[in-house]
Coordinates of C-alpha atoms in Angstrom, one line a residue:
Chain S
X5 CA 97.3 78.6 91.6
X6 CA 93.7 78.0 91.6
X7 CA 92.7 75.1 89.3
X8 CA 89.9 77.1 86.6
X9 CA 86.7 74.4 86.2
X10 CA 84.3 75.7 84.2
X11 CA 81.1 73.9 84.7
X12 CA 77.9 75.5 84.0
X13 CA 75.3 72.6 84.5
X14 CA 71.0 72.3 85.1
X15 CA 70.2 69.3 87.1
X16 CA 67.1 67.8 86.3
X17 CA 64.8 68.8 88.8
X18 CA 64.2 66.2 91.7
X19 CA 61.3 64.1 92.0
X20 CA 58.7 66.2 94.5
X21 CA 55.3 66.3 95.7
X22 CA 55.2 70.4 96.4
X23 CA 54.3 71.0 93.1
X24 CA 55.7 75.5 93.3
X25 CA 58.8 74.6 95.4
X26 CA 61.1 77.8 95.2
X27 CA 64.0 76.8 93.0
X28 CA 67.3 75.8 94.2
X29 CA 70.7 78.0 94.7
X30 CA 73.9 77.0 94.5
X31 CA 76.6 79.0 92.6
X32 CA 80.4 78.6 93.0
X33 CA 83.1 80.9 91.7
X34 CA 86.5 80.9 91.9
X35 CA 89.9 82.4 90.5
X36 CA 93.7 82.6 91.6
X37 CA 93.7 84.2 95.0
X38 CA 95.5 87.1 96.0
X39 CA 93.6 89.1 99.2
X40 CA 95.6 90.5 101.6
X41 CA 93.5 93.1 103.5
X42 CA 92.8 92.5 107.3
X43 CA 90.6 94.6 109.6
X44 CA 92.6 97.7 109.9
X45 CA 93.0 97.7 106.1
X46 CA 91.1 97.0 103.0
X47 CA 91.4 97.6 99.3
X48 CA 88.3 96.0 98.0
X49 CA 88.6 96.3 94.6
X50 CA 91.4 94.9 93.0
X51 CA 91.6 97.9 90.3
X52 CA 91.1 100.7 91.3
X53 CA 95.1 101.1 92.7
X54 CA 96.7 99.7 89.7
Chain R
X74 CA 101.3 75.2 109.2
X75 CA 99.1 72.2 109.8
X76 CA 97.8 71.2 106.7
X77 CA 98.0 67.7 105.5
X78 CA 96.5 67.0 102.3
X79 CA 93.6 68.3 100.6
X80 CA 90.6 66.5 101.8
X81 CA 89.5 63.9 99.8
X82 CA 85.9 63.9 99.8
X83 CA 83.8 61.1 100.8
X84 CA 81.8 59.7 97.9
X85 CA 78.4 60.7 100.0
X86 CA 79.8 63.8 101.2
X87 CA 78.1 64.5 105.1
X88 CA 75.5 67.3 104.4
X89 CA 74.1 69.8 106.8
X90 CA 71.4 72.6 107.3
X91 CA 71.0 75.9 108.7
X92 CA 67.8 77.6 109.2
X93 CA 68.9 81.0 107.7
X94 CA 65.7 82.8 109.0
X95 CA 64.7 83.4 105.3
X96 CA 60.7 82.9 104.6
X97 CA 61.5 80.1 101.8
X98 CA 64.9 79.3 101.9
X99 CA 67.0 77.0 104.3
X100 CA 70.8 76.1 103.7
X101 CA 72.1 73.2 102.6
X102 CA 76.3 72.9 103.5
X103 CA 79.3 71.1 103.3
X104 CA 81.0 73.0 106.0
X105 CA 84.1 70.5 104.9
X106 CA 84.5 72.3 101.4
X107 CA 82.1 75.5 102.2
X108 CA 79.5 74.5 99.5
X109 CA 76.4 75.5 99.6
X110 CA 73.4 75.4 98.3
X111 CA 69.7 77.5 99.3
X112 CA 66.8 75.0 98.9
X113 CA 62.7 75.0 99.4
X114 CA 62.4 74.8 103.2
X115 CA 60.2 72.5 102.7
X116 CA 62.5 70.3 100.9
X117 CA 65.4 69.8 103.6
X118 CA 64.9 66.3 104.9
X119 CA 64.6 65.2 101.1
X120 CA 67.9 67.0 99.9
X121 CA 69.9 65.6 102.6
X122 CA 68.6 62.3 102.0
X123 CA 69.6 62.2 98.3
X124 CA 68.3 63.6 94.9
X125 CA 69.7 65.7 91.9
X126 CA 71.5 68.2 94.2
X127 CA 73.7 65.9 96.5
X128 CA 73.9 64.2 93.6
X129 CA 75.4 67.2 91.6
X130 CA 77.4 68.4 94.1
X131 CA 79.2 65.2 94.8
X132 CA 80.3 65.6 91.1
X133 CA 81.9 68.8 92.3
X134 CA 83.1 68.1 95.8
X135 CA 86.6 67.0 94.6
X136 CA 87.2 70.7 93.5
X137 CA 85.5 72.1 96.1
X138 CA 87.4 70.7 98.5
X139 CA 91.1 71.1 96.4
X140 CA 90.5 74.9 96.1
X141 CA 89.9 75.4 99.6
X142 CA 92.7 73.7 101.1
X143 CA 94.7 75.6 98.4
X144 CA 93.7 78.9 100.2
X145 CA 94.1 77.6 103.3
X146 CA 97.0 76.3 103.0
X147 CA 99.5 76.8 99.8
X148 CA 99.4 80.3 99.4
X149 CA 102.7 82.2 99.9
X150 CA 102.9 85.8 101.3
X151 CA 101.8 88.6 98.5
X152 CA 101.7 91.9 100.9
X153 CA 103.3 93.1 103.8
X154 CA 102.5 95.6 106.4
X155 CA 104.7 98.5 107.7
X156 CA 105.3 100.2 109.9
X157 CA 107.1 103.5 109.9
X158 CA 107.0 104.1 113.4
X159 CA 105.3 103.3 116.9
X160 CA 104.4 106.6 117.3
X161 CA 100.4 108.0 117.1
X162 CA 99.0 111.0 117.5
X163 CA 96.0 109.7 119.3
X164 CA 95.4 107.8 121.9
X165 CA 92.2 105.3 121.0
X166 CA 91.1 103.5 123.6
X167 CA 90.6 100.4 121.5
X168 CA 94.0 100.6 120.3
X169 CA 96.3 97.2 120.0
X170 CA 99.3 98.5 120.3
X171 CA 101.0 99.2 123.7
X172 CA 100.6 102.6 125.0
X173 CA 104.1 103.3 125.8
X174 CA 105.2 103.0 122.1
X175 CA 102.3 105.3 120.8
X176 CA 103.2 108.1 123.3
X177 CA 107.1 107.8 123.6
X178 CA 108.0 105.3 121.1
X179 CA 110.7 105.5 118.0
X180 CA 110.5 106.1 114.3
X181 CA 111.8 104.4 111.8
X182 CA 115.1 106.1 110.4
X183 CA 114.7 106.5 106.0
X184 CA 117.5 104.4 105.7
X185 CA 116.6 101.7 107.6
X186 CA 113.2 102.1 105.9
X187 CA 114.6 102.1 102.2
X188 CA 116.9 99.3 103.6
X189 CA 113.8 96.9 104.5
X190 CA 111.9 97.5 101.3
X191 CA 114.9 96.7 99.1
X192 CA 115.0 93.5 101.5
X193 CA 111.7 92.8 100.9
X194 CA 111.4 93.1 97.3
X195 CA 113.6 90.8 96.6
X196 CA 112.2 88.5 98.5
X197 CA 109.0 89.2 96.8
X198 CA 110.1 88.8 93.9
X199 CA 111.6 85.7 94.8
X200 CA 108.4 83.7 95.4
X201 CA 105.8 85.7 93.1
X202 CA 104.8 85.8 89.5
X203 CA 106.9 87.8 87.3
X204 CA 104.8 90.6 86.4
X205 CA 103.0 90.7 90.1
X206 CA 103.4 93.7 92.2
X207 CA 103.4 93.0 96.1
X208 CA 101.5 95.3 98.4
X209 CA 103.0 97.2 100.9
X210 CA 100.7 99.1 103.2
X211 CA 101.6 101.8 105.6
X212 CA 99.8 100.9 109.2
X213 CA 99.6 102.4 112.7
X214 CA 100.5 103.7 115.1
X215 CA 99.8 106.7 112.6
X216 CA 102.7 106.1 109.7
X217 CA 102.2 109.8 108.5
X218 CA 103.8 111.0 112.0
X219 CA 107.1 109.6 110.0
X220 CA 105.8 111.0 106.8
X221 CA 109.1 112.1 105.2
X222 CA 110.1 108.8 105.4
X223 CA 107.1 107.0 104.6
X224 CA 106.9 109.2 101.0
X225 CA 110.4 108.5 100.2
X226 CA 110.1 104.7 100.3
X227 CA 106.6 105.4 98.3
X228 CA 109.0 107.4 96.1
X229 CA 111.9 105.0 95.5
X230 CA 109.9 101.6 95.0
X231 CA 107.1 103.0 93.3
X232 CA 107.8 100.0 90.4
X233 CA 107.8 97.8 92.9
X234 CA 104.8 97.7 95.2
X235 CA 101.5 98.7 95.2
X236 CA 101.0 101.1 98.1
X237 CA 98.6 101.6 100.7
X238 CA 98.7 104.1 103.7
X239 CA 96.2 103.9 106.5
X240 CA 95.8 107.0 108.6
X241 CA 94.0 108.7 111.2
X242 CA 93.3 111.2 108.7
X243 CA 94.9 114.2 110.9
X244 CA 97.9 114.7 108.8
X245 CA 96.5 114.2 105.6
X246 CA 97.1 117.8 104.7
X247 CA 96.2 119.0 100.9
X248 CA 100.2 118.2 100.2
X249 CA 100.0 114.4 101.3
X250 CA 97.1 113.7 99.6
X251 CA 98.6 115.1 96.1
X252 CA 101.5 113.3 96.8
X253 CA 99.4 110.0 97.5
X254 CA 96.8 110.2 95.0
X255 CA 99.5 111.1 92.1
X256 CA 100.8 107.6 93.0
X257 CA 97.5 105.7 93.0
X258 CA 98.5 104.7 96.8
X259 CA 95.3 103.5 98.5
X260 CA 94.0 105.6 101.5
X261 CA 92.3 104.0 104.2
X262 CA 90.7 107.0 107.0
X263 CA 88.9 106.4 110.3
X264 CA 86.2 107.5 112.2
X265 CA 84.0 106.7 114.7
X266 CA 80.8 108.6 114.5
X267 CA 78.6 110.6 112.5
X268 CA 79.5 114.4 114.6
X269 CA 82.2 115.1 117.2
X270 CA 80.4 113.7 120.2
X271 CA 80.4 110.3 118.9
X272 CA 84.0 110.1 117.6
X273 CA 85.6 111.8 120.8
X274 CA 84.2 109.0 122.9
X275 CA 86.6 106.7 121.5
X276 CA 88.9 108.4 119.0
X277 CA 90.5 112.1 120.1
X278 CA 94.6 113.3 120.8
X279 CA 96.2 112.1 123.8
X280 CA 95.6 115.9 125.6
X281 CA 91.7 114.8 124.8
X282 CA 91.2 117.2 121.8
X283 CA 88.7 116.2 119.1
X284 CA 90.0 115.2 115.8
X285 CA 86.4 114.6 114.1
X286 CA 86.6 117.4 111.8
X287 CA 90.2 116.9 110.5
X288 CA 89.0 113.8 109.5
X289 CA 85.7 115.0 107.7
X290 CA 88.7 117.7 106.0
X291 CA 90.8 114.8 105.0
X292 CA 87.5 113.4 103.7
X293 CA 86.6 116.1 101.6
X294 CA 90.1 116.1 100.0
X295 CA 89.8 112.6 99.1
X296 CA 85.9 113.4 97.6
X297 CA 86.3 112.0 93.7
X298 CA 89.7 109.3 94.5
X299 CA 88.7 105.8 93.5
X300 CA 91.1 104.6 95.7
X301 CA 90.0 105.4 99.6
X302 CA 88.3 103.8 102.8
X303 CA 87.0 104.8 105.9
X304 CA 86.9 102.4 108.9
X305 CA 84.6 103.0 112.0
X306 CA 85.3 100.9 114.7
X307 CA 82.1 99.6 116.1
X308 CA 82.0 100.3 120.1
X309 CA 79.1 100.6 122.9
X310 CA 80.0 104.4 122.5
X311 CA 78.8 104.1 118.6
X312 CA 76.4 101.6 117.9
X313 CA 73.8 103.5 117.7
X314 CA 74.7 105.5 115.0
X315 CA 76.0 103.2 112.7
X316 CA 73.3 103.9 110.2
X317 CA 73.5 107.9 110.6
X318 CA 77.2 106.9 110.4
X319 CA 77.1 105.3 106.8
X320 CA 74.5 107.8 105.6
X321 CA 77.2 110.5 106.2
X322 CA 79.8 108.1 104.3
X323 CA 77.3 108.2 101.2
X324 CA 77.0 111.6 101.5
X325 CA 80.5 112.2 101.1
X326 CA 81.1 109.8 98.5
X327 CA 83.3 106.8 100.5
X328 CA 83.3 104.3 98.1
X329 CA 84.1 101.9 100.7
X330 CA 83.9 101.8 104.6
X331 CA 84.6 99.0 107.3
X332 CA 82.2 98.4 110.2
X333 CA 84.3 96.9 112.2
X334 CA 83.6 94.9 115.7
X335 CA 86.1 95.9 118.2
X336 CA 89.4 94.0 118.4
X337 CA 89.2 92.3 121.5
X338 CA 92.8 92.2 122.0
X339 CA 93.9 94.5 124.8
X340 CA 91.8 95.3 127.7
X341 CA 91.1 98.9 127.0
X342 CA 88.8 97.7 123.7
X343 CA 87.1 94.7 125.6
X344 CA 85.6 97.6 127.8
X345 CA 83.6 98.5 124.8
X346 CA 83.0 95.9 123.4
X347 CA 79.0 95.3 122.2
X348 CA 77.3 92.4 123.3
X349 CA 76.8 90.3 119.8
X350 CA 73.0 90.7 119.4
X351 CA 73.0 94.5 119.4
X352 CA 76.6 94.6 117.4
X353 CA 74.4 92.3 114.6
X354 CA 70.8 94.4 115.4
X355 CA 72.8 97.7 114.8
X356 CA 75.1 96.2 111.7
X357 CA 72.1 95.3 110.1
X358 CA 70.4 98.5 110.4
X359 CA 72.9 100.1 108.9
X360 CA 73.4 97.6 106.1
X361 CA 70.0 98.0 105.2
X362 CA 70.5 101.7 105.5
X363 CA 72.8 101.4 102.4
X364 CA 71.0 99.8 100.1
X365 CA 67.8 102.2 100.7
X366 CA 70.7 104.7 99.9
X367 CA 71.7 102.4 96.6
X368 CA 68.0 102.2 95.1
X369 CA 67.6 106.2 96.0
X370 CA 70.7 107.3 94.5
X371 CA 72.5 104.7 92.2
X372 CA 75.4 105.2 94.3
X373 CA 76.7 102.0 96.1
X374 CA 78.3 102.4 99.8
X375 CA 80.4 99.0 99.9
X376 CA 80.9 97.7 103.9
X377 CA 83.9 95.5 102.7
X378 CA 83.9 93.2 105.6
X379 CA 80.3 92.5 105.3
X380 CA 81.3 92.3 101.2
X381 CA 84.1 90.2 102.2
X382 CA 81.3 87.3 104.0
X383 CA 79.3 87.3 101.0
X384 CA 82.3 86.8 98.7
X385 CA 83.6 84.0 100.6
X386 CA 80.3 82.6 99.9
X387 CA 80.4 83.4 96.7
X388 CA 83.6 82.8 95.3
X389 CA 86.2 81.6 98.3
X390 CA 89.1 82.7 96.5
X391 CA 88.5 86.1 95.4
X392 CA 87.8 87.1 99.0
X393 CA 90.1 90.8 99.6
X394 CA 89.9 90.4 103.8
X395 CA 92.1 87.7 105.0
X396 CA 90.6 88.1 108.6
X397 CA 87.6 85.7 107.9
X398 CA 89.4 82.7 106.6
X399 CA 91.4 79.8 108.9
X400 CA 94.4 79.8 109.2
X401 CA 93.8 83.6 108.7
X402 CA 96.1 85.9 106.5
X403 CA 98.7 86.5 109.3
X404 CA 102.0 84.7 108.4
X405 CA 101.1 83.1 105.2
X406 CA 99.5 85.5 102.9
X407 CA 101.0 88.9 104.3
X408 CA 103.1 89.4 107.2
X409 CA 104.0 92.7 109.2
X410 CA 107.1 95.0 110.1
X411 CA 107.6 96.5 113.1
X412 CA 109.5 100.0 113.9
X413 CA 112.0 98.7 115.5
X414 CA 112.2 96.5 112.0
X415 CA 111.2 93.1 113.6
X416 CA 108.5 90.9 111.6
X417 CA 105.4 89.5 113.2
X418 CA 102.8 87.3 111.9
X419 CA 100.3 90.9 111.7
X420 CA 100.1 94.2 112.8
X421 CA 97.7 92.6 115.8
X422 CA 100.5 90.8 117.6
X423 CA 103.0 94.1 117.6
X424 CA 103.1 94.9 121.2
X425 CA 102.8 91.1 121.9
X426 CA 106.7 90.2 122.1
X427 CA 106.3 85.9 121.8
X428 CA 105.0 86.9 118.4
X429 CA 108.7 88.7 117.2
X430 CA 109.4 86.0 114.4
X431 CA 112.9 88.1 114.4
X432 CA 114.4 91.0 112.5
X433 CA 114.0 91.7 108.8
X434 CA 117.9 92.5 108.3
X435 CA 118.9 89.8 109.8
X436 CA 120.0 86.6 108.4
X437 CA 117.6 84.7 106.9
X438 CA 115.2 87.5 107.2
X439 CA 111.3 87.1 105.8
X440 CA 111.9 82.7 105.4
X441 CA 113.4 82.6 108.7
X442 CA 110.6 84.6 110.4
X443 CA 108.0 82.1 108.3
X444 CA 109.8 79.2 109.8
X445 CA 109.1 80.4 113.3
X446 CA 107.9 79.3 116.1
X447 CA 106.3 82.6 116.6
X448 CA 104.6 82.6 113.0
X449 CA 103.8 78.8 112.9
X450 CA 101.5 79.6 116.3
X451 CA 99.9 81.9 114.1
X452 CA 99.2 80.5 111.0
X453 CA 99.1 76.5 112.7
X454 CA 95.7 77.8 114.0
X455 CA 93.3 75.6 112.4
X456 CA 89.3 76.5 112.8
X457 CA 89.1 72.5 111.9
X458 CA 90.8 71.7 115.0
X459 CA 89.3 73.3 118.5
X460 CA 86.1 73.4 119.6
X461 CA 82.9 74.5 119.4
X462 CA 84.1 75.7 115.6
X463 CA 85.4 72.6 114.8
X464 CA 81.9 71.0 114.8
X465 CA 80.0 74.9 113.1
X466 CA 78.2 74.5 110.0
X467 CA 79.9 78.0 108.6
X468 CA 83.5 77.6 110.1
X469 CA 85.2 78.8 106.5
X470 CA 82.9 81.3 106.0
X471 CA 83.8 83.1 109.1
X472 CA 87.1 81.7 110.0
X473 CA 86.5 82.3 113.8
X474 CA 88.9 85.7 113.7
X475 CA 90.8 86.6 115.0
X476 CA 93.9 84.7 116.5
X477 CA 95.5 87.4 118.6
X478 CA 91.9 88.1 120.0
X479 CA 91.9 84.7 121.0
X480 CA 94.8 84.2 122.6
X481 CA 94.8 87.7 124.9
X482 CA 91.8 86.8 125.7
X483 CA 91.4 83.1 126.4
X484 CA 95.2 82.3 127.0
X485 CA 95.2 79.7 124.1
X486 CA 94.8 79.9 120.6
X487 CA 92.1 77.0 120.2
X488 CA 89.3 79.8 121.5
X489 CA 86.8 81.5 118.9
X490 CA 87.3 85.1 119.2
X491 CA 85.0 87.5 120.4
X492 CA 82.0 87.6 118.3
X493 CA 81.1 84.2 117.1
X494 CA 77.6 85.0 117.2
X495 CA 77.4 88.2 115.2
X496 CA 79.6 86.0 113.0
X497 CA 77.1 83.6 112.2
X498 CA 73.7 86.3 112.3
X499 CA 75.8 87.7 109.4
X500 CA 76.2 84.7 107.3
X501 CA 72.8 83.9 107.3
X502 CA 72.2 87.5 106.3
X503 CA 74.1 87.4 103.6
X504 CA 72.9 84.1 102.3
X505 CA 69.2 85.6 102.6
X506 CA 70.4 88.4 100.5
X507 CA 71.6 85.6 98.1
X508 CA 68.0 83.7 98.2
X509 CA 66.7 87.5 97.5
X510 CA 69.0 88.2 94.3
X511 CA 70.0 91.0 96.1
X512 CA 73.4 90.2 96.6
X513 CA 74.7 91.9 94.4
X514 CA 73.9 95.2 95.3
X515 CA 75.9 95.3 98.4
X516 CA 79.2 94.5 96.0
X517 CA 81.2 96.8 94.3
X518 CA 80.2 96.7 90.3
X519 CA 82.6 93.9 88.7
X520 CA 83.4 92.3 91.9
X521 CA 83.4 89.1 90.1
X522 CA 85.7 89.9 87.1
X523 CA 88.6 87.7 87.0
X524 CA 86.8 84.5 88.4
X525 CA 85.4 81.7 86.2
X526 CA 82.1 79.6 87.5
X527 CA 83.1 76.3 89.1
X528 CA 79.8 75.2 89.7
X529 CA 75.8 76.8 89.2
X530 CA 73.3 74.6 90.1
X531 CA 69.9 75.2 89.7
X532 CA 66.8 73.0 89.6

């Protein structure tokens, strides 16, 4: 079972001589996994066959 | 199962970037943990040499790196494929499964099939949450030729599983699909082009008749059903019309359709199998295709194994395609069930005899096959451990699928399979779409529901 952290955080913005650098990206979600679909297969959504 | 412990990270975790072909954005990774971050191009020497980001990532590395060895390597089996017989009604050319058994080969009896799920069940619900329905999924050959069958087990162990068929579509009469969508059983079609030409090249009945618009009829019956997929297998005989192909799929209301690269695995598929550049040029296309189709209609056309690269971006864990991920799903988080009621790792490897982890009924049945040598080739295969994916930037973002490609093809399993490059061109795509905000759109509504945020970093 996937360990839930729940971090939402700003960094302070780093120290930089390009004055309208494009800001940075980084996300990271997660939950308990439970994906079984291969190529031949796939039920995306986890809903829609309960 | 090689796992080890879960990496513990190096306090100054090693950092690399990828030139994702983006006007403003480059990639910054840890291809150890799969973080990732999209930073000022200009900015790339900086960020690998310190500042606020490596800083706040190395504050998060720990649980990066925990939750991916989790998925890689603690999860237990939660679906299971079946199938009813080794008979088809077509004869593909891309097929992985032997020809003899498609044309001449055995059914299932009812018995034995009610036999297996009452088998399987309990061991199901031996090693999952109380509360947590396995999946069983009906797989080819075509399980409708041994439909009585098939809709009895669906019948008797309704409380049990959650179902899934996937058909050529050719039986899917008016009665089958009342039966199905009564029960909520997910229907996965296919078809290979956009008209009849197209899809005979690759896909029509072994005396060579077409089958396109039995398909497009099973199609129309499934029109308004939540629940239902199309695959096209992508060919030299169909690349081309990939984007006619999805624009036909929106028309008819798929809610979700596959693009698939050819298995590689037998020889009749690697004689159409596209060269990677056009298979990404024409993938693209048609990708792009979909979300003109999005903003004109407010309809979404999900491709879920293009969905399935962004999410494993995104959000590792809630990925639905265990294809993309090393050690892949095969073994470890579903296994399969032949006709002749032997397990193997995946559906892939029926046909390929080393890969028989032995009979369902027998003694010691689903653990036993697990435990195998047969199994443990499959699921032992470690993207960390061969080269040149060993040493890629994205390695657990595409996972290097897929093992029984490798193997008939390259004799070993330490060989990347047979699109490493599309692999890649679509990563980068998809983390473009992420620099654009535009992700998003190429994911079904509430794709995220269910997962908590481990980590947002912005600056």
């Amino acid at each position: 079972m996937t360990k839930i952290v729940l971090i939402k955080q700003q960094t302070p913005p780093a120290p930089t001589g390009s004055a309208g650098a494009a800001p940075t990206i980084a996300l990271r979600k997660t939950c308990s996994p439970d994906g079984v679909g291969l190529s031949h297969y796939v039920l995306m959504d986890k809903k829609v066959a309960r | 199962m090689s796992a080890g412990a879960p990496a513990r990270t190096h306090p100054d975790p090693t950092l690399t970037s990828l030139d994702i072909g983006h006007p403003v954005y480059a990639a910054i990774l840890d291809p150890k943990t799969a973080f990732w971050a999209l930073v000022d191009k200009g900015r790339v020497a900086d960020t690998l040499a310190g500042g606020a980001l490596r800083d706040a990532y190395r504050r998060h590395a720990d649980a990066c790196g925990r939750e991916l060895h989790a998925l890689r390597f603690e999860l237990k089996p939660s679906g299971v494929y079946l199938n009813p017989t080794e008979r088809c009604n077509l004869n593909c050319r891309y097929c992985y499964l032997p020809e003899a058994q498609r044309r001449s080969g055995g059914h299932m009896s009812a018995d034995q099939l009610l036999a297996s799920l009452g088998r399987l069940r309990d061991y199901f619900r031996s090693i999952m949450p109380q509360g947590r329905k396995a999946r069983a999924i009906f797989h080819g050959a075509e399980p409708l030729m041994n439909r009585d069958a098939v809709f009895a087990a669906i019948e008797a162990f309704a409380g049990d599983f959650i179902f899934g068929v996937q058909t050529n579509g050719t039986l899917l009469d008016e009665a089958a699909v009342r039966f199905l969508t009564a029960r909520n059983v997910s229907i996965g079609l296919s078809l290979d082009g956009p008209c009849a030409d197209v899809t005979d090249a690759t896909r029509r009945t072994w005396s060579g008749r077409s089958v396109h618009d039995r398909v497009l009829g099973a199609m129309s019956r499934l029109r308004g059903y939540d629940a239902w997929s199309v695959i096209t297998t992508c060919t030299i005989e169909n690349l081309p019309h990939l984007s006619a192909m999805v624009e036909l799929f929106h028309a008819r209301e798929v809610p979700t359709c596959m693009l698939n690269a050819v298995r590689c695995t037998l020889s009749g598929a690697r004689a159409i199998r596209p060269d990677d550049r056009a298979m990404a040029r024409a993938f693209f296309a048609a990708l792009d295709r979909t979300h003109e189709l999005y903003r004109e209609s407010g309809r979404k056309l999900v491709v879920a194994n293009f969905a399935n690269i962004l999410i494993a971006i995104r959000a590792p864990t809630a990925r639905r395609l265990m294809c993309d991920i090393s050690p892949c799903g095969a073994g470890r988080a579903f296994f399969a069930l032949s006709a002749d009621g032997s397990l193997y790792p995946c559906s892939e490897f029926i046909g390929l005899p080393r890969f028989d982890g032995g009979h369902l009924l027998a003694d010691g049945g689903v653990e036993a096959a697990l435990a195998s040598d047969a199994f443990n080739a499959v699921s032992g295969r470690n993207v960390d451990t061969f080269s040149p994916c060993g040493e890629c930037a994205i390695r657990h973002f595409c996972g290097s699928p897929c093992p029984a490609e490798a193997h008939e093809m390259g004799g070993r399993m330490g060989n990347t399979g047979a699109f490493c490059e599309f692999y890649r061109e679509q990563v980068k795509y998809a983390l473009r779409l992420i620099a654009d905000g535009e992700a998003d759109d190429y994911l079904w509504d509430g794709w995220d529901e269910g997962t908590e945020t481990l980590f947002d970093l912005a600056h």
